[in-house]
PDB file of C-alpha atoms and ligand atoms in Angstrom:
ATOM      1  CA  MET A1377     -45.040  21.255   8.374  1.00 97.00           C
ATOM      2  CA  ASN A1378     -43.994  24.870   8.427  1.00 97.00           C
ATOM      3  CA  ALA A1379     -41.372  25.891  10.900  1.00 97.00           C
ATOM      4  CA  PRO A1380     -41.941  28.834  13.232  1.00 97.00           C
ATOM      5  CA  ILE A1381     -38.976  31.780  11.952  1.00 98.00           C
ATOM      6  CA  ASP A1382     -38.113  34.970  13.662  1.00 97.00           C
ATOM      7  CA  ILE A1383     -35.310  36.915  12.286  1.00 97.00           C
ATOM      8  CA  SER A1384     -35.208  39.924  13.918  1.00 96.00           C
ATOM      9  CA  ARG A1385     -31.869  39.364  16.349  1.00 96.00           C
ATOM     10  CA  VAL A1386     -30.409  37.493  13.154  1.00 98.00           C
ATOM     11  CA  VAL A1387     -27.746  39.433  10.919  1.00 98.00           C
ATOM     12  CA  LEU A1388     -25.541  36.998   8.315  1.00 98.00           C
ATOM     13  CA  GLN A1389     -22.424  38.580   6.530  1.00 98.00           C
ATOM     14  CA  THR A1390     -21.598  36.999   3.460  1.00 98.00           C
ATOM     15  CA  ASP A1391     -18.615  38.570   0.977  1.00 98.00           C
ATOM     16  CA  ARG A1392     -20.099  40.922  -0.727  1.00 98.00           C
ATOM     17  CA  LEU A1393     -23.965  40.941   1.316  1.00 99.00           C
ATOM     18  CA  LEU A1394     -25.291  41.918   4.830  1.00 98.00           C
ATOM     19  CA  LEU A1395     -28.593  39.900   5.258  1.00 99.00           C
ATOM     20  CA  ARG A1396     -30.750  41.833   7.743  1.00 98.00           C
ATOM     21  CA  CYS A1397     -34.433  42.448   8.901  1.00 98.00           C
ATOM     22  CA  TRP A1398     -36.043  45.465   6.977  1.00 98.00           C
ATOM     23  CA  ARG A1399     -35.870  48.805   8.534  1.00 98.00           C
ATOM     24  CA  GLU A1400     -38.400  51.871   7.780  1.00 98.00           C
ATOM     25  CA  THR A1401     -35.319  53.405   6.115  1.00 98.00           C
ATOM     26  CA  ASP A1402     -34.715  51.359   3.417  1.00 98.00           C
ATOM     27  CA  LEU A1403     -38.054  52.479   1.776  1.00 98.00           C
ATOM     28  CA  HIS A1404     -36.536  54.588  -0.955  1.00 98.00           C
ATOM     29  CA  ASP A1405     -33.461  51.581  -1.948  1.00 98.00           C
ATOM     30  CA  PHE A1406     -36.888  49.170  -2.016  1.00 99.00           C
ATOM     31  CA  TYR A1407     -38.816  51.306  -4.120  1.00 98.00           C
ATOM     32  CA  ALA A1408     -35.785  52.111  -6.931  1.00 98.00           C
ATOM     33  CA  TYR A1409     -35.450  48.489  -7.369  1.00 98.00           C
ATOM     34  CA  ALA A1410     -39.072  47.277  -7.197  1.00 98.00           C
ATOM     35  CA  ARG A1411     -40.355  49.753  -9.340  1.00 98.00           C
ATOM     36  CA  VAL A1412     -38.191  48.135 -12.445  1.00 98.00           C
ATOM     37  CA  ASP A1413     -40.221  45.976 -15.040  1.00 98.00           C
ATOM     38  CA  GLY A1414     -38.828  42.327 -14.775  1.00 98.00           C
ATOM     39  CA  VAL A1415     -38.144  41.809 -10.980  1.00 98.00           C
ATOM     40  CA  GLY A1416     -41.129  41.277  -9.630  1.00 98.00           C
ATOM     41  CA  GLN A1417     -43.453  39.196 -12.381  1.00 97.00           C
ATOM     42  CA  PRO A1418     -40.493  36.561 -12.127  1.00 97.00           C
ATOM     43  CA  ALA A1419     -41.558  36.375  -8.437  1.00 97.00           C
ATOM     44  CA  ASP A1420     -45.617  36.764  -8.978  1.00 96.00           C
ATOM     45  CA  TRP A1421     -45.433  40.475  -7.567  1.00 97.00           C
ATOM     46  CA  PRO A1422     -46.736  43.783 -10.329  1.00 97.00           C
ATOM     47  CA  PRO A1423     -44.040  46.232 -10.482  1.00 98.00           C
ATOM     48  CA  HIS A1424     -44.435  48.980  -7.406  1.00 98.00           C
ATOM     49  CA  LYS A1425     -46.571  52.222  -9.188  1.00 98.00           C
ATOM     50  CA  SER A1426     -45.610  54.498  -6.180  1.00 98.00           C
ATOM     51  CA  LEU A1427     -43.888  55.024  -2.953  1.00 98.00           C
ATOM     52  CA  ALA A1428     -47.442  54.001  -0.680  1.00 98.00           C
ATOM     53  CA  ASP A1429     -47.321  50.559  -2.794  1.00 98.00           C
ATOM     54  CA  THR A1430     -43.542  49.536  -1.600  1.00 98.00           C
ATOM     55  CA  LYS A1431     -44.426  51.436   2.011  1.00 98.00           C
ATOM     56  CA  ALA A1432     -47.204  48.431   2.246  1.00 98.00           C
ATOM     57  CA  ILE A1433     -44.437  45.624   0.988  1.00 98.00           C
ATOM     58  CA  LEU A1434     -42.255  46.782   3.855  1.00 98.00           C
ATOM     59  CA  ASP A1435     -44.584  47.149   6.494  1.00 98.00           C
ATOM     60  CA  THR A1436     -45.484  43.908   6.071  1.00 98.00           C
ATOM     61  CA  PHE A1437     -41.733  42.397   6.328  1.00 98.00           C
ATOM     62  CA  ILE A1438     -41.136  44.502   8.965  1.00 98.00           C
ATOM     63  CA  LYS A1439     -43.923  42.572  10.924  1.00 98.00           C
ATOM     64  CA  GLU A1440     -43.497  39.285   9.953  1.00 98.00           C
ATOM     65  CA  LYS A1441     -40.223  39.310  10.594  1.00 98.00           C
ATOM     66  CA  THR A1442     -39.084  36.421   7.787  1.00 98.00           C
ATOM     67  CA  THR A1443     -38.033  38.480   4.998  1.00 98.00           C
ATOM     68  CA  PHE A1444     -33.808  39.679   5.214  1.00 98.00           C
ATOM     69  CA  ALA A1445     -33.062  43.088   3.172  1.00 98.00           C
ATOM     70  CA  LEU A1446     -29.888  42.351   0.907  1.00 99.00           C
ATOM     71  CA  GLU A1447     -27.651  45.106   2.022  1.00 98.00           C
ATOM     72  CA  HIS A1448     -24.465  46.060  -0.088  1.00 98.00           C
ATOM     73  CA  ARG A1449     -22.099  48.612  -0.127  1.00 98.00           C
ATOM     74  CA  GLY A1450     -24.975  50.667   2.674  1.00 97.00           C
ATOM     75  CA  HIS A1451     -27.917  50.113   0.223  1.00 98.00           C
ATOM     76  CA  VAL A1452     -30.309  47.350  -0.184  1.00 98.00           C
ATOM     77  CA  ILE A1453     -31.027  45.778  -3.549  1.00 99.00           C
ATOM     78  CA  GLY A1454     -32.743  42.988  -2.775  1.00 98.00           C
ATOM     79  CA  SER A1455     -34.693  40.293  -0.727  1.00 98.00           C
ATOM     80  CA  LEU A1456     -34.722  37.003   1.011  1.00 98.00           C
ATOM     81  CA  GLY A1457     -37.744  35.615   2.327  1.00 98.00           C
ATOM     82  CA  ILE A1458     -38.291  32.132   4.048  1.00 98.00           C
ATOM     83  CA  GLU A1459     -41.618  31.746   3.174  1.00 98.00           C
ATOM     84  CA  GLU A1460     -44.568  29.137   4.153  1.00 97.00           C
ATOM     85  CA  TYR A1461     -44.665  26.427   1.703  1.00 97.00           C
ATOM     86  CA  ARG A1462     -47.826  25.154   0.173  1.00 96.00           C
ATOM     87  CA  ARG A1463     -48.480  22.199   2.856  1.00 96.00           C
ATOM     88  CA  GLU A1464     -50.880  20.232   0.549  1.00 95.00           C
ATOM     89  CA  ASN A1465     -47.977  20.047  -2.132  1.00 95.00           C
ATOM     90  CA  PHE A1466     -45.819  18.426   0.284  1.00 95.00           C
ATOM     91  CA  PRO A1467     -47.770  16.113   2.552  1.00 95.00           C
ATOM     92  CA  GLU A1468     -44.191  13.619   2.924  1.00 93.00           C
ATOM     93  CA  LEU A1469     -43.086  16.962   4.571  1.00 93.00           C
ATOM     94  CA  GLU A1470     -45.569  17.436   7.524  1.00 94.00           C
ATOM     95  CA  PRO A1471     -44.032  15.521  10.054  1.00 93.00           C
ATOM     96  CA  LEU A1472     -40.598  17.538   9.271  1.00 96.00           C
ATOM     97  CA  ALA A1473     -39.338  21.235   9.746  1.00 97.00           C
ATOM     98  CA  SER A1474     -39.625  22.916   6.579  1.00 97.00           C
ATOM     99  CA  ARG A1475     -39.714  26.657   4.635  1.00 98.00           C
ATOM    100  CA  ALA A1476     -39.913  27.678   1.403  1.00 98.00           C
ATOM    101  CA  LEU A1477     -37.275  30.444  -0.164  1.00 98.00           C
ATOM    102  CA  GLY A1478     -38.531  33.173  -2.282  1.00 98.00           C
ATOM    103  CA  TYR A1479     -36.004  36.186  -3.552  1.00 98.00           C
ATOM    104  CA  ALA A1480     -35.303  39.162  -5.847  1.00 98.00           C
ATOM    105  CA  LEU A1481     -33.014  41.031  -6.884  1.00 98.00           C
ATOM    106  CA  SER A1482     -32.136  45.138  -8.462  1.00 98.00           C
ATOM    107  CA  LYS A1483     -32.143  44.352 -12.082  1.00 98.00           C
ATOM    108  CA  ASP A1484     -28.444  46.246 -11.678  1.00 98.00           C
ATOM    109  CA  TYR A1485     -26.822  43.284  -9.979  1.00 98.00           C
ATOM    110  CA  TRP A1486     -28.194  40.397 -11.380  1.00 98.00           C
ATOM    111  CA  GLY A1487     -25.594  38.260 -13.073  1.00 98.00           C
ATOM    112  CA  GLN A1488     -22.944  38.493 -10.020  1.00 98.00           C
ATOM    113  CA  GLY A1489     -24.152  35.607  -8.229  1.00 98.00           C
ATOM    114  CA  LEU A1490     -25.146  37.642  -5.478  1.00 99.00           C
ATOM    115  CA  MET A1491     -28.389  35.758  -4.839  1.00 99.00           C
ATOM    116  CA  PRO A1492     -26.626  32.394  -4.924  1.00 99.00           C
ATOM    117  CA  GLU A1493     -24.223  33.627  -1.951  1.00 99.00           C
ATOM    118  CA  ALA A1494     -27.484  34.986  -0.280  1.00 99.00           C
ATOM    119  CA  VAL A1495     -29.118  31.652  -0.560  1.00 99.00           C
ATOM    120  CA  ARG A1496     -25.929  29.629   0.717  1.00 98.00           C
ATOM    121  CA  ALA A1497     -25.624  31.966   3.739  1.00 98.00           C
ATOM    122  CA  VAL A1498     -29.930  31.342   4.638  1.00 98.00           C
ATOM    123  CA  THR A1499     -29.817  27.719   3.751  1.00 98.00           C
ATOM    124  CA  ASP A1500     -26.665  27.540   6.451  1.00 98.00           C
ATOM    125  CA  TYR A1501     -28.346  29.309   9.009  1.00 98.00           C
ATOM    126  CA  LEU A1502     -31.936  27.465   8.912  1.00 98.00           C
ATOM    127  CA  PHE A1503     -29.572  24.183   8.772  1.00 98.00           C
ATOM    128  CA  ARG A1504     -27.292  24.574  11.438  1.00 97.00           C
ATOM    129  CA  VAL A1505     -28.446  26.799  13.889  1.00 97.00           C
ATOM    130  CA  GLN A1506     -32.647  26.849  13.670  1.00 97.00           C
ATOM    131  CA  LYS A1507     -32.064  22.650  12.748  1.00 96.00           C
ATOM    132  CA  LEU A1508     -34.831  23.018  10.007  1.00 98.00           C
ATOM    133  CA  ASP A1509     -34.843  19.172   7.954  1.00 97.00           C
ATOM    134  CA  PHE A1510     -35.945  20.522   4.422  1.00 97.00           C
ATOM    135  CA  LEU A1511     -36.070  23.926   2.727  1.00 98.00           C
ATOM    136  CA  LEU A1512     -37.936  24.438  -0.858  1.00 98.00           C
ATOM    137  CA  LEU A1513     -37.506  27.009  -3.816  1.00 98.00           C
ATOM    138  CA  GLY A1514     -40.207  26.796  -6.346  1.00 98.00           C
ATOM    139  CA  HIS A1515     -40.175  28.690  -9.364  1.00 98.00           C
ATOM    140  CA  PHE A1516     -42.451  29.568 -12.457  1.00 97.00           C
ATOM    141  CA  VAL A1517     -41.288  26.939 -15.589  1.00 97.00           C
ATOM    142  CA  TRP A1518     -39.827  29.720 -17.509  1.00 97.00           C
ATOM    143  CA  ASN A1519     -37.693  30.868 -14.975  1.00 98.00           C
ATOM    144  CA  HIS A1520     -34.446  30.176 -15.965  1.00 98.00           C
ATOM    145  CA  GLN A1521     -32.743  32.409 -13.677  1.00 98.00           C
ATOM    146  CA  SER A1522     -34.183  31.412 -10.302  1.00 98.00           C
ATOM    147  CA  ALA A1523     -33.607  27.550 -11.398  1.00 98.00           C
ATOM    148  CA  ARG A1524     -30.034  28.648 -11.729  1.00 98.00           C
ATOM    149  CA  VAL A1525     -29.951  29.897  -8.321  1.00 98.00           C
ATOM    150  CA  ALA A1526     -31.349  26.670  -7.296  1.00 98.00           C
ATOM    151  CA  GLU A1527     -29.151  24.520  -9.132  1.00 98.00           C
ATOM    152  CA  LYS A1528     -25.980  26.532  -7.988  1.00 98.00           C
ATOM    153  CA  CYS A1529     -27.096  25.857  -4.500  1.00 98.00           C
ATOM    154  CA  GLY A1530     -27.484  22.424  -4.477  1.00 97.00           C
ATOM    155  CA  PHE A1531     -31.332  22.149  -4.519  1.00 97.00           C
ATOM    156  CA  ARG A1532     -32.709  19.061  -6.512  1.00 96.00           C
ATOM    157  CA  TYR A1533     -35.757  18.764  -8.556  1.00 96.00           C
ATOM    158  CA  SER A1534     -38.784  17.324  -6.725  1.00 96.00           C
ATOM    159  CA  LYS A1535     -41.940  18.074  -8.314  1.00 97.00           C
ATOM    160  CA  THR A1536     -44.186  20.164 -10.904  1.00 97.00           C
ATOM    161  CA  CYS A1537     -47.162  22.153  -9.201  1.00 97.00           C
ATOM    162  CA  THR A1538     -49.748  24.364 -10.259  1.00 95.00           C
ATOM    163  CA  HIS A1539     -49.869  27.571  -9.051  1.00 93.00           C
ATOM    164  CA  VAL A1540     -52.493  30.362  -9.576  1.00 93.00           C
ATOM    165  CA  ASN A1541     -51.141  33.386 -10.078  1.00 91.00           C
ATOM    166  CA  GLN A1542     -51.462  37.445  -9.335  1.00 90.00           C
ATOM    167  CA  HIS A1543     -53.576  36.993 -12.788  1.00 92.00           C
ATOM    168  CA  GLY A1544     -55.767  34.499 -11.726  1.00 94.00           C
ATOM    169  CA  LYS A1545     -53.974  31.968 -14.367  1.00 94.00           C
ATOM    170  CA  THR A1546     -53.357  28.595 -13.161  1.00 96.00           C
ATOM    171  CA  GLU A1547     -49.307  28.453 -13.858  1.00 96.00           C
ATOM    172  CA  ALA A1548     -46.682  25.128 -13.185  1.00 97.00           C
ATOM    173  CA  THR A1549     -44.040  25.696 -11.011  1.00 97.00           C
ATOM    174  CA  ARG A1550     -40.842  23.632 -10.502  1.00 98.00           C
ATOM    175  CA  GLN A1551     -40.578  22.757  -6.811  1.00 98.00           C
ATOM    176  CA  ASN A1552     -37.011  22.026  -5.643  1.00 97.00           C
ATOM    177  CA  ILE A1553     -35.797  20.713  -2.278  1.00 97.00           C
ATOM    178  CA  LEU A1554     -32.785  20.665  -0.367  1.00 97.00           C
ATOM    179  CA  CYS A1555     -32.385  18.457   2.867  1.00 96.00           C
ATOM    180  CA  ARG A1556     -30.507  19.150   5.503  1.00 96.00           C
ATOM    181  CA  PRO A1557     -27.130  17.857   5.226  1.00 93.00           C
ATOM    182  CA  GLY A1558     -26.605  14.356   7.007  1.00 89.00           C
ATOM    183  CA  LEU A1559     -30.277  13.863   6.852  1.00 85.00           C
ATOM    184  CA  GLU A1560     -30.611  11.849   3.887  1.00 73.00           C
ATOM    185  CA  ARG A1561     -28.795   9.477   5.948  1.00 61.00           C
ATOM    186  CA  VAL A1562     -31.767   8.534   7.873  1.00 57.00           C
ATOM    187  CA  SER A1563     -35.406   7.125   6.897  1.00 49.00           C
ATOM    188  CA  TRP A1564     -37.938   9.779   6.939  1.00 51.00           C
TER     189      TRP A1564
HETATM  190  C1  COA B2871     -33.502  34.953 -10.118  1.00 76.33           C
HETATM  191  C2  COA B2871     -32.490  36.359  -9.327  1.00 76.33           C
HETATM  192  C3  COA B2871     -32.869  36.288  -8.035  1.00 76.33           C
HETATM  193  C4  COA B2871     -31.127  35.825  -9.165  1.00 76.33           C
HETATM  194  O1  COA B2871     -29.859  36.220  -9.039  1.00 76.33           O
HETATM  195  P1  COA B2871     -28.559  36.573  -9.610  1.00 76.33           P
HETATM  196  O2  COA B2871     -28.037  37.104  -8.618  1.00 76.33           O
HETATM  197  O3  COA B2871     -28.667  37.541 -10.434  1.00 76.33           O
HETATM  198  O4  COA B2871     -27.944  35.425  -9.960  1.00 76.33           O
HETATM  199  P2  COA B2871     -27.187  34.264 -10.723  1.00 76.33           P
HETATM  200  O5  COA B2871     -26.264  35.463 -10.659  1.00 76.33           O
HETATM  201  O6  COA B2871     -26.580  33.153  -9.948  1.00 76.33           O
HETATM  202  O7  COA B2871     -27.615  34.436 -12.486  1.00 76.33           O
HETATM  203  C5  COA B2871     -28.016  33.295 -12.120  1.00 76.33           C
HETATM  204  C6  COA B2871     -28.751  33.332 -13.908  1.00 76.33           C
HETATM  205  O8  COA B2871     -29.145  34.755 -14.610  1.00 76.33           O
HETATM  206  C7  COA B2871     -28.817  34.566 -15.735  1.00 76.33           C
HETATM  207  N1  COA B2871     -28.405  35.878 -15.892  1.00 76.33           N
HETATM  208  C8  COA B2871     -27.634  36.477 -15.563  1.00 76.33           C
HETATM  209  N2  COA B2871     -27.717  37.649 -16.086  1.00 76.33           N
HETATM  210  C9  COA B2871     -28.381  37.692 -16.206  1.00 76.33           C
HETATM  211  C10 COA B2871     -29.271  39.003 -16.806  1.00 76.33           C
HETATM  212  N3  COA B2871     -28.543  40.413 -16.616  1.00 76.33           N
HETATM  213  N4  COA B2871     -29.987  38.779 -17.696  1.00 76.33           N
HETATM  214  C11 COA B2871     -31.018  38.086 -17.628  1.00 76.33           C
HETATM  215  N5  COA B2871     -29.929  36.699 -17.177  1.00 76.33           N
HETATM  216  C12 COA B2871     -29.314  37.127 -16.645  1.00 76.33           C
HETATM  217  C13 COA B2871     -27.952  33.624 -15.942  1.00 76.33           C
HETATM  218  O9  COA B2871     -28.456  32.187 -16.390  1.00 76.33           O
HETATM  219  C14 COA B2871     -27.329  33.009 -14.939  1.00 76.33           C
HETATM  220  O10 COA B2871     -26.937  32.194 -14.939  1.00 76.33           O
HETATM  221  P3  COA B2871     -25.545  31.391 -15.033  1.00 76.33           P
HETATM  222  O11 COA B2871     -24.673  32.002 -13.915  1.00 76.33           O
HETATM  223  O12 COA B2871     -25.084  30.176 -15.284  1.00 76.33           O
HETATM  224  O13 COA B2871     -25.087  32.101 -16.452  1.00 76.33           O
HETATM  225  C15 COA B2871     -32.545  37.312 -10.341  1.00 76.33           C
HETATM  226  O14 COA B2871     -32.515  37.100 -11.709  1.00 76.33           O
HETATM  227  C16 COA B2871     -34.020  38.267 -10.182  1.00 76.33           C
HETATM  228  O15 COA B2871     -34.534  38.985  -8.666  1.00 76.33           O
HETATM  229  N6  COA B2871     -34.854  38.024 -11.018  1.00 76.33           N
HETATM  230  C17 COA B2871     -36.264  38.475 -10.950  1.00 76.33           C
HETATM  231  C18 COA B2871     -36.811  37.764  -9.401  1.00 76.33           C
HETATM  232  C19 COA B2871     -36.867  36.610  -9.658  1.00 76.33           C
HETATM  233  O16 COA B2871     -37.302  35.766 -10.290  1.00 76.33           O
HETATM  234  N7  COA B2871     -37.123  35.726  -8.350  1.00 76.33           N
HETATM  235  C20 COA B2871     -37.566  34.412  -8.447  1.00 76.33           C
HETATM  236  C21 COA B2871     -38.526  33.997  -8.228  1.00 76.33           C
HETATM  237  S1  COA B2871     -38.933  32.248  -8.064  1.00 76.33           S
END
């Protein structure tokens, strides 16, 4: 099942990032990276065409309280969401507390290991503090960058599922899973 999540009082500090909830004042930082071609599409969202597009998504982030802003040197450069997974794909997780991670990073910062750093901080928080049992991380089969993030953070391949993308086309997604340390030794 999807565990309830509310990050509104959560702040996570890593070596290079501050993970915190989104604020209205993040609008211009968000638009600056979300408008760039190639950032949103691998995560199944189109590049933002206007500040109004960005504002609509920002309002959702602020209201839902499940997505971290990734702040680096005073600017927001990415997002990491603790999303609901599709329960029909994982009936075996039904008795357990789980969620899925989704993320995007400004193209200016790709290749520096920043998203693995953020993912490790969030998985640690979700397992140690929130006591979740499992986390899922899915990506399109062609998204090798995200596959590397999953590998670096210890996720292992679970299964391939299908997903109807933003253009109505069915695409294969690789679903990776990470289990709370210690849980693999108990039966479930
Ligand atoms: C996926 C993403 C968050 C990775 O973040 P990151 O902080 O750059 O992650 P890493 O630094 O660990 O790099 C991961 C891989 O990306 C690739 N990569 C690095 N720099 C790159 C660049 N400038 N261009 C293309 N690929 C690059 C490398 O294969 C790297 O793996 P390696 O470290 O084994 O060489 C980022 O690429 C991104 O925002 N992509 C678009 C959105 C997206 O795919 N979201 C996930 C949807 S499931």
